[in-house]
Each structure stands twice: as C-alpha cells, then as structure tokens.
N, CA, C and O of each residue as an XYZ file, in Angstrom:
496
protein
N       8.271    -46.448     18.489
C       8.405    -45.370     17.865
C       6.816    -44.361     18.093
O       5.900    -45.065     18.520
N       6.585    -43.464     17.953
C       5.837    -42.508     17.923
C       4.439    -43.124     17.510
O       3.605    -43.646     18.250
N       4.387    -42.911     15.982
C       3.612    -43.484     15.094
C       3.270    -44.848     14.927
O       2.485    -45.259     14.073
N       3.961    -45.648     15.881
C       3.604    -47.060     15.653
C       2.126    -47.497     16.012
O       1.817    -47.410     17.200
N       1.175    -47.960     15.110
C       0.224    -48.690     15.553
C      -0.984    -47.632     14.209
O      -2.067    -47.968     13.730
N      -0.043    -46.169     13.961
C      -1.516    -45.238     13.373
C      -1.619    -46.364     11.727
O      -1.145    -47.481     11.518
N      -2.214    -45.701     11.078
C      -2.733    -46.040      9.487
C      -1.690    -44.993      8.783
O      -1.329    -43.978      9.378
N      -1.409    -45.199      7.967
C      -0.444    -44.748      6.912
C      -0.624    -43.152      6.962
O       0.359    -42.449      7.201
N      -2.496    -42.317      6.625
C      -2.907    -41.080      6.237
C      -2.501    -40.188      8.072
O      -2.025    -39.095      8.378
N      -3.180    -41.782      9.135
C      -2.636    -40.602     10.351
C      -1.568    -39.815     10.413
O      -1.386    -38.642     10.738
N      -0.549    -41.139      9.846
C       1.200    -40.998      9.505
C       1.090    -39.317      8.895
O       1.351    -38.317      9.565
N       0.813    -39.329      8.022
C       0.715    -37.850      7.595
C       0.098    -37.216      8.036
O       0.174    -36.173      7.387
N      -0.753    -37.069      9.032
C      -1.517    -35.800      9.333
C      -0.670    -35.566     10.588
O      -0.161    -34.481     10.867
N      -0.565    -36.708     11.335
C       0.824    -36.074     12.121
C       1.880    -35.777     11.803
O       2.786    -35.773     12.637
N       1.983    -35.615     11.185
C       3.405    -34.864     10.279
C       3.605    -33.989      9.885
O       4.736    -33.516      9.776
N       2.382    -33.376      9.472
C       1.855    -32.094      8.136
C       1.506    -31.549      9.810
O       2.576    -31.134     10.254
N       0.795    -31.458     10.493
C       0.614    -31.148     12.035
C       1.464    -30.617     12.867
O       1.363    -29.543     13.461
N       2.128    -31.225     12.893
C       3.211    -31.159     13.776
C       4.544    -30.003     12.612
O       5.401    -29.223     13.026
N       4.413    -30.137     12.076
C       5.270    -29.235     11.158
C       4.898    -27.775     10.601
O       5.646    -26.870     10.228
N       3.177    -27.857     10.683
C       2.393    -26.662     11.023
C       2.375    -26.238     11.954
O       2.107    -25.037     11.985
N       2.538    -26.669     12.749
C       2.201    -25.857     14.694
C       3.905    -24.878     14.599
O       4.001    -23.651     14.631
N       5.163    -25.960     14.470
C       6.481    -25.863     14.196
C       6.179    -24.656     13.226
O       6.636    -23.702     13.855
N       5.577    -24.082     11.845
C       6.113    -23.444     10.934
C       5.435    -22.153     12.016
O       6.111    -21.389     12.705
N       3.995    -22.187     11.921
C       2.852    -21.052     12.824
C       3.725    -20.146     14.150
O       3.854    -19.019     14.628
N       4.154    -21.495     14.292
C       5.013    -20.944     15.848
C       6.066    -20.309     16.142
O       5.792    -19.229     16.667
N       6.773    -20.434     16.074
C       8.320    -20.056     16.008
C       8.114    -18.726     15.679
O       7.657    -17.934     14.855
N       8.805    -18.913     16.965
C       9.441    -16.888     16.316
C      10.159    -16.681     15.632
O      10.778    -17.602     15.099
N      10.474    -15.017     15.254
C      11.808    -14.912     14.691
C      12.205    -13.469     15.123
O      11.791    -12.317     15.253
N      13.810    -14.696     15.324
C      14.840    -13.384     16.173
C      15.332    -12.071     15.944
O      16.405    -11.656     16.385
N      14.327    -11.255     15.068
C      14.577     -9.942     14.896
C      13.678     -9.183     15.368
O      12.681     -9.203     14.646
N      13.510     -8.066     16.864
C      13.707     -7.082     17.487
C      12.195     -6.879     17.302
O      11.999     -7.886     16.621
N      10.815     -6.230     17.428
C       9.895     -6.151     16.934
C      10.395     -4.511     15.960
O      11.577     -4.207     16.116
N       9.701     -3.720     15.201
C      10.077     -2.763     15.040
C       9.298     -2.029     15.111
O       8.743     -1.529     14.133
N       8.952     -1.666     16.762
C       8.071     -0.091     16.962
C       9.620     -0.779     18.499
O      10.056     -0.110     19.436
N       9.912     -1.921     18.196
C      11.152     -1.349     19.178
C      12.486     -1.828     18.735
O      13.206     -2.549     19.427
N      12.871     -1.260     17.186
C      14.080     -1.873     17.230
C      15.367     -1.113     17.914
O      15.412      0.116     17.867
N      16.207     -1.717     18.426
C      16.946     -0.209     18.651
C      18.434     -0.339     19.234
O      18.785     -0.913     20.265
N      19.424      0.536     18.043
C      21.072     -0.056     17.331
C      21.961      0.736     18.033
O      21.498      1.870     17.917
N      23.260      0.811     18.883
C      23.786      1.771     19.516
C      22.995      2.638     19.834
O      22.741      3.535     19.031
N      22.467      2.603     20.946
C      21.619      3.034     22.324
C      20.605      4.041     21.390
O      20.488      5.264     21.463
N      20.075      3.302     20.696
C      19.146      4.934     19.114
C      17.498      3.893     19.084
O      17.149      2.894     18.453
N      17.276      4.189     19.430
C      15.559      3.284     19.566
C      14.700      4.113     18.809
O      13.951      4.958     19.298
N      14.892      3.707     16.907
C      13.891      3.738     16.182
C      11.996      2.329     16.574
O      11.809      1.200     17.028
N      10.715      4.060     15.712
C       9.789      3.233     15.576
C       9.069      3.039     13.923
O       8.430      3.909     13.331
N       9.385      1.662     13.422
C       9.222      0.858     12.422
C       8.244      1.491     11.871
O       8.497      2.686     12.024
N       7.669      1.420     11.543
C       6.006      0.951     10.968
C       6.093      1.680      9.490
O       5.313      0.749      9.284
N       6.216      2.236      8.541
C       5.353      2.223      7.830
C       7.374      2.488      6.347
O       8.457      2.737      6.877
N       7.283      2.374      5.141
C       8.130      2.592      4.466
C       9.101      3.578      4.328
O      10.178      3.164      3.900
N       8.988      5.258      4.670
C       9.787      5.895      5.301
C      10.283      5.894      6.633
O      10.584      7.059      6.891
N      10.514      5.162      7.594
C      10.636      4.641      8.956
C      11.317      3.899      8.277
O      12.503      4.226      8.285
N      10.988      2.683      7.445
C      12.316      1.669      7.565
C      13.234      2.019      6.776
O      14.226      1.297      6.877
N      13.349      3.161      5.727
C      14.311      3.595      4.951
C      15.210      5.050      6.201
O      16.309      5.533      5.932
N      14.701      5.292      6.973
C      15.062      5.858      7.715
C      16.566      4.650      9.149
O      17.645      4.507      9.722
N      15.397      4.289      8.852
C      16.193      3.681     10.236
C      17.351      1.651      9.507
O      17.953      0.722     10.044
N      16.929      2.143      7.936
C      18.126      1.492      6.908
C      19.180      2.639      7.480
O      19.927      2.093      8.293
N      19.395      3.623      7.372
C      20.333      5.089      6.853
C      20.710      5.303      8.214
O      21.579      6.175      8.215
N      20.452      4.897      9.420
C      20.198      5.488     10.246
C      21.507      4.489     11.198
O      22.601      4.708     11.718
N      20.348      3.052     10.964
C      21.172      2.149     12.157
C      22.586      0.968     11.447
O      23.534      0.465     12.049
N      22.124      0.842      9.772
C      23.327     -0.033      9.092
C      23.535      0.562      7.969
O      23.920     -0.188      7.071
N      23.342      2.295      7.552
C      24.311      2.541      7.135
C      23.863      2.954      5.769
O      24.353      3.853      5.086
N      22.891      2.192      5.479
C      22.211      1.903      3.418
C      21.339      2.985      3.591
O      20.202      2.908      4.057
N      22.121      4.375      3.057
C      21.331      5.740      2.796
C      20.788      5.573      1.499
O      20.654      6.594      0.825
N      20.614      5.009      1.250
C      19.655      5.705     -0.984
C      20.696      5.797     -2.380
O      20.476      6.229     -3.512
N      21.873      5.209     -1.780
C      23.211      4.140     -3.002
C      22.176      3.359     -4.209
O      21.285      2.523     -4.363
N      22.878      4.143     -4.759
C      21.915      3.164     -5.613
C      22.677      1.541     -5.474
O      23.840      1.147     -5.389
N      21.189      0.821     -5.508
C      20.590     -0.245     -5.169
C      20.473     -0.562     -3.823
O      20.480     -1.726     -3.423
N      20.345      0.615     -2.951
C      20.380      0.912     -1.274
C      18.583      0.554     -0.755
O      18.184      1.636     -0.325
N      17.914     -0.048     -0.689
C      16.474      0.605      0.526
C      16.430      0.498      1.037
O      17.284     -0.357      1.271
N      15.664      0.838      2.306
C      15.251      0.461      3.628
C      13.709     -0.620      2.769
O      13.192      0.361      2.232
N      12.879     -1.672      2.393
C      12.175     -2.135      1.901
C      11.103     -2.810      3.930
O      11.557     -3.533      4.818
N       9.596     -2.054      3.825
C       9.036     -2.209      4.415
C       7.438     -3.281      3.759
O       6.927     -3.005      2.674
N       7.116     -3.967      4.292
C       6.428     -5.122      4.108
C       5.169     -4.551      5.240
O       5.281     -3.850      6.246
N       3.640     -5.341      4.430
C       3.183     -5.640      6.116
C       2.173     -4.118      6.525
O       1.891     -3.258      5.691
N       1.908     -4.097      7.456
C       0.071     -2.936      7.542
C       0.492     -3.080      9.077
O       0.392     -4.227      9.512
N       1.104     -1.763     10.282
C       1.118     -1.080     11.457
C      -0.354     -1.878     11.734
O      -1.389     -2.085     11.100
N       0.224     -2.215     13.148
C       1.442     -2.476     13.782
C       2.657     -4.499     13.459
O       3.616     -5.094     13.951
N       1.690     -4.645     12.408
C       2.268     -6.087     11.564
C       3.189     -5.790     10.217
O       3.002     -5.863      9.002
N       4.090     -5.481     10.932
C       5.183     -5.608      9.580
C       6.734     -5.914     10.041
O       7.328     -6.014     11.114
N       6.975     -5.982      9.021
C       8.496     -6.615      8.505
C       9.446     -5.141      7.682
O       9.049     -4.787      6.572
N      10.350     -4.584      8.166
C      11.939     -3.997      7.442
C      13.168     -4.378      7.097
O      14.097     -4.118      7.861
N      13.374     -5.000      5.994
C      14.541     -5.388      5.208
C      15.036     -4.633      4.539
O      14.466     -4.173      3.550
N      16.557     -4.215      5.000
C      17.550     -3.113      4.306
C      18.274     -3.613      3.599
O      19.205     -4.150      4.200
N      18.326     -3.766      1.860
C      18.338     -4.101      0.922
C      19.752     -3.290      0.497
O      19.465     -2.225     -0.050
N      21.611     -3.576      0.635
C      23.016     -2.823     -0.525
C      22.748     -4.018     -1.096
O      22.518     -5.125     -0.608
N      22.850     -3.384     -2.867
C      23.098     -4.683     -3.578
C      22.925     -5.916     -4.012
O      22.262     -6.161     -5.020
N      23.567     -6.915     -3.216
C      22.375     -8.673     -3.066
C      22.982     -8.862     -1.963
O      23.784     -9.767     -1.730
N      22.549     -7.835     -1.079
C      22.495     -8.500      0.590
C      21.832     -7.593      0.986
O      21.688     -6.371      0.948
N      21.325     -8.820      1.521
C      19.355     -8.764      1.971
C      19.360     -8.302      4.005
O      20.088     -9.047      4.659
N      18.845     -7.539      4.563
C      19.368     -7.684      6.020
C      18.030     -7.323      7.096
O      17.579     -6.201      7.330
N      17.641     -8.415      7.564
C      15.952     -8.370      8.009
C      16.202     -6.950      9.359
O      17.168     -6.843     10.114
N      15.358     -6.319      9.301
C      15.826     -4.582     10.557
C      15.108     -5.642     11.717
O      15.528     -6.273     12.687
N      14.050     -5.497     11.177
C      13.422     -5.534     12.280
C      11.984     -6.505     11.213
O      11.706     -6.542     10.014
N      11.264     -7.310     12.777
C       9.957     -8.729     11.601
C       9.145     -7.810     13.865
O       9.540     -7.670     15.022
N       8.198     -7.602     13.176
C       6.483     -7.774     14.256
C       6.223     -8.844     14.689
O       5.732     -9.542     13.801
N       6.331     -9.524     15.956
C       5.764    -10.498     16.441
C       3.698    -11.074     15.571
O       3.022    -12.059     15.868
N       3.471    -10.281     14.850
C       1.701     -9.879     14.170
C       2.346    -10.634     13.330
O       2.299    -11.849     13.519
N       3.529     -9.807     11.567
C       3.638     -9.874     10.863
C       4.646    -11.090     10.628
O       4.925    -11.150      9.431
N       5.394    -12.251     11.509
C       6.351    -13.522     11.790
C       4.767    -14.290     11.414
O       4.622    -15.105     10.503
N       3.694    -13.828     12.315
C       2.677    -15.315     12.986
C       2.039    -14.970     11.525
O       2.133    -15.808     10.628
N       1.185    -13.331     11.232
C       0.003    -14.257     10.591
C       0.389    -14.215      8.444
O      -0.256    -14.569      7.457
N       1.700    -13.607      8.665
C       1.959    -13.274      7.353
C       2.749    -14.112      6.178
O       2.546    -14.434      5.008
N       4.302    -14.360      7.702
C       4.827    -15.049      7.026
C       4.893    -16.227      7.035
O       5.623    -16.834      6.251
N       4.225    -16.750      7.828
C       4.463    -18.656      8.022
C       2.869    -18.469      7.497
O       2.317    -18.618      8.587
N       1.865    -18.261      6.624
C       0.667    -18.408      6.378
C       0.802    -19.081      5.588
O       0.416    -20.224      5.832
N       1.633    -18.733      3.672
C       1.800    -20.102      3.142
C       1.951    -21.278      3.410
O       1.070    -22.136      3.357
N       3.521    -21.492      3.847
C       3.593    -22.804      4.525
C       2.403    -24.015      5.865
O       2.228    -25.184      6.207
N       1.892    -22.502      6.142
C       0.559    -23.387      6.993
C       0.261    -24.278      5.528
O       0.489    -25.450      5.229
N      -0.262    -23.308      4.893
C      -2.096    -23.000      4.152
C      -1.102    -24.692      3.139
O      -1.394    -25.887      3.111
N      -0.221    -24.084      2.648
C       0.299    -25.473      1.900
C      -0.002    -26.860      2.853
O      -1.030    -27.460      2.538
N       0.787    -27.432      3.985
C       1.232    -27.934      5.086
C      -0.677    -28.609      5.218
O      -0.829    -29.609      4.516
N      -1.476    -28.336      5.692
C      -1.933    -28.269      5.600
C      -3.495    -28.556      4.220
O      -4.698    -28.488      4.470
N      -2.784    -28.882      2.772
C      -3.903    -28.855      2.342
C      -2.940    -30.619      2.305
O      -3.627    -31.568      2.683
N      -1.699    -30.887      1.939
C      -1.060    -32.561      1.622
C      -1.474    -33.510      2.887
O      -1.441    -34.720      3.112
N      -1.952    -32.138      3.715
C      -3.174    -33.158      4.313
C      -3.921    -33.901      4.689
O      -3.929    -35.071      5.074
N      -4.965    -32.674      4.472
C      -6.120    -33.342      3.283
C      -6.069    -33.641      2.206
O      -7.071    -34.290      1.909
N      -5.257    -33.486      1.228
C      -5.328    -34.891      0.188
C      -5.547    -36.392      0.754
O      -6.430    -37.204      0.479
N      -4.274    -36.499      1.774
C      -3.860    -37.675      2.057
C      -4.758    -38.071      2.997
O      -4.778    -39.206      3.474
N      -5.247    -37.493      3.187
C      -7.452    -38.081      4.153
C      -7.812    -38.063      3.143
O      -7.572    -39.174      2.670
N      -8.440    -37.249      2.196
C      -9.051    -37.885      1.654
C      -9.113    -39.389      0.311
O     -10.034    -40.196      0.189
N      -8.156    -39.344     -0.293
C      -6.786    -40.379     -0.855
C      -7.048    -41.912      0.186
O      -7.113    -43.074     -0.216
N      -7.139    -41.489      1.348
C      -7.251    -42.384      2.035
C      -8.469    -43.587      2.638
O      -8.486    -44.805      2.818
N      -9.730    -42.071      2.869
C     -10.818    -42.078      2.219
C     -11.362    -43.052      0.934
O     -12.070    -44.055      1.011
N     -10.934    -42.574      0.041
C     -11.188    -42.852     -0.818
C     -10.732    -45.024     -0.962
O     -11.673    -45.722     -1.340
N      -8.975    -45.958     -0.546
C      -9.789    -45.918     -0.962
C     -10.476    -47.706      0.241
O     -11.613    -48.153      0.090
C-alpha cells in the first residue's frame, strides 16, 4: 500500500499534496483566448467587448434577452463565457487564468486542511 507505515497526519498531508498538484496543474480543455478559432475565423478575445463579439460571431449568442459574453480576468490571463438563458458555455480560457485564478481557491482549501491536520497531530 502506498501510505503503509505513514502516520495518520502524514497520510492526510500526502493526500492533500496530491490533490493540490492535480487541481493546480490540470490544464483546461478550452483554447487560449488569444488563439480561439471557430469556423475558420480566429478571435483575439482579450476583454469584455471582444468576448461578447466572439460569443455572437462564433456561438450565435448576440445580445438578446439573457445573452451575454462574460469576460473574467486580466489580459493576458482571462476566460470568456457565453451565456444564453440557463446555458453557460466556456468559449476560451488562457492558461495563466486557469492555473492562477480558477484553481487557486481549491489549492488554498486543500493547503489549510493539510496544515490543520499537522497542527492536530503536533498537539497530541
């Protein structure tokens, strides 16, 4: 067994570190926003306006009721999400955004759990 011989807090630490690595390193399955291509057209998605334009031209979501392109992040690390009614579609995600921004909260939570386990072990 992988964790055989490790104390309980060490098992927690090992598990938390593995989960952190997976959460932090996994790449998004969407293209970078500066290289988004659909139907032989390339879009430079870098802000709210270009995100809305790409959602309209590439996805047909052109600003009707409840339709919008939603840009999150700061160029060159952002994400464009097209929304239509109750449907959300991630159009593109820059590599820096997915690693630094969207995975950071999970990395933080896992790190806190690991630290709490270590402190609990040290108190006993």
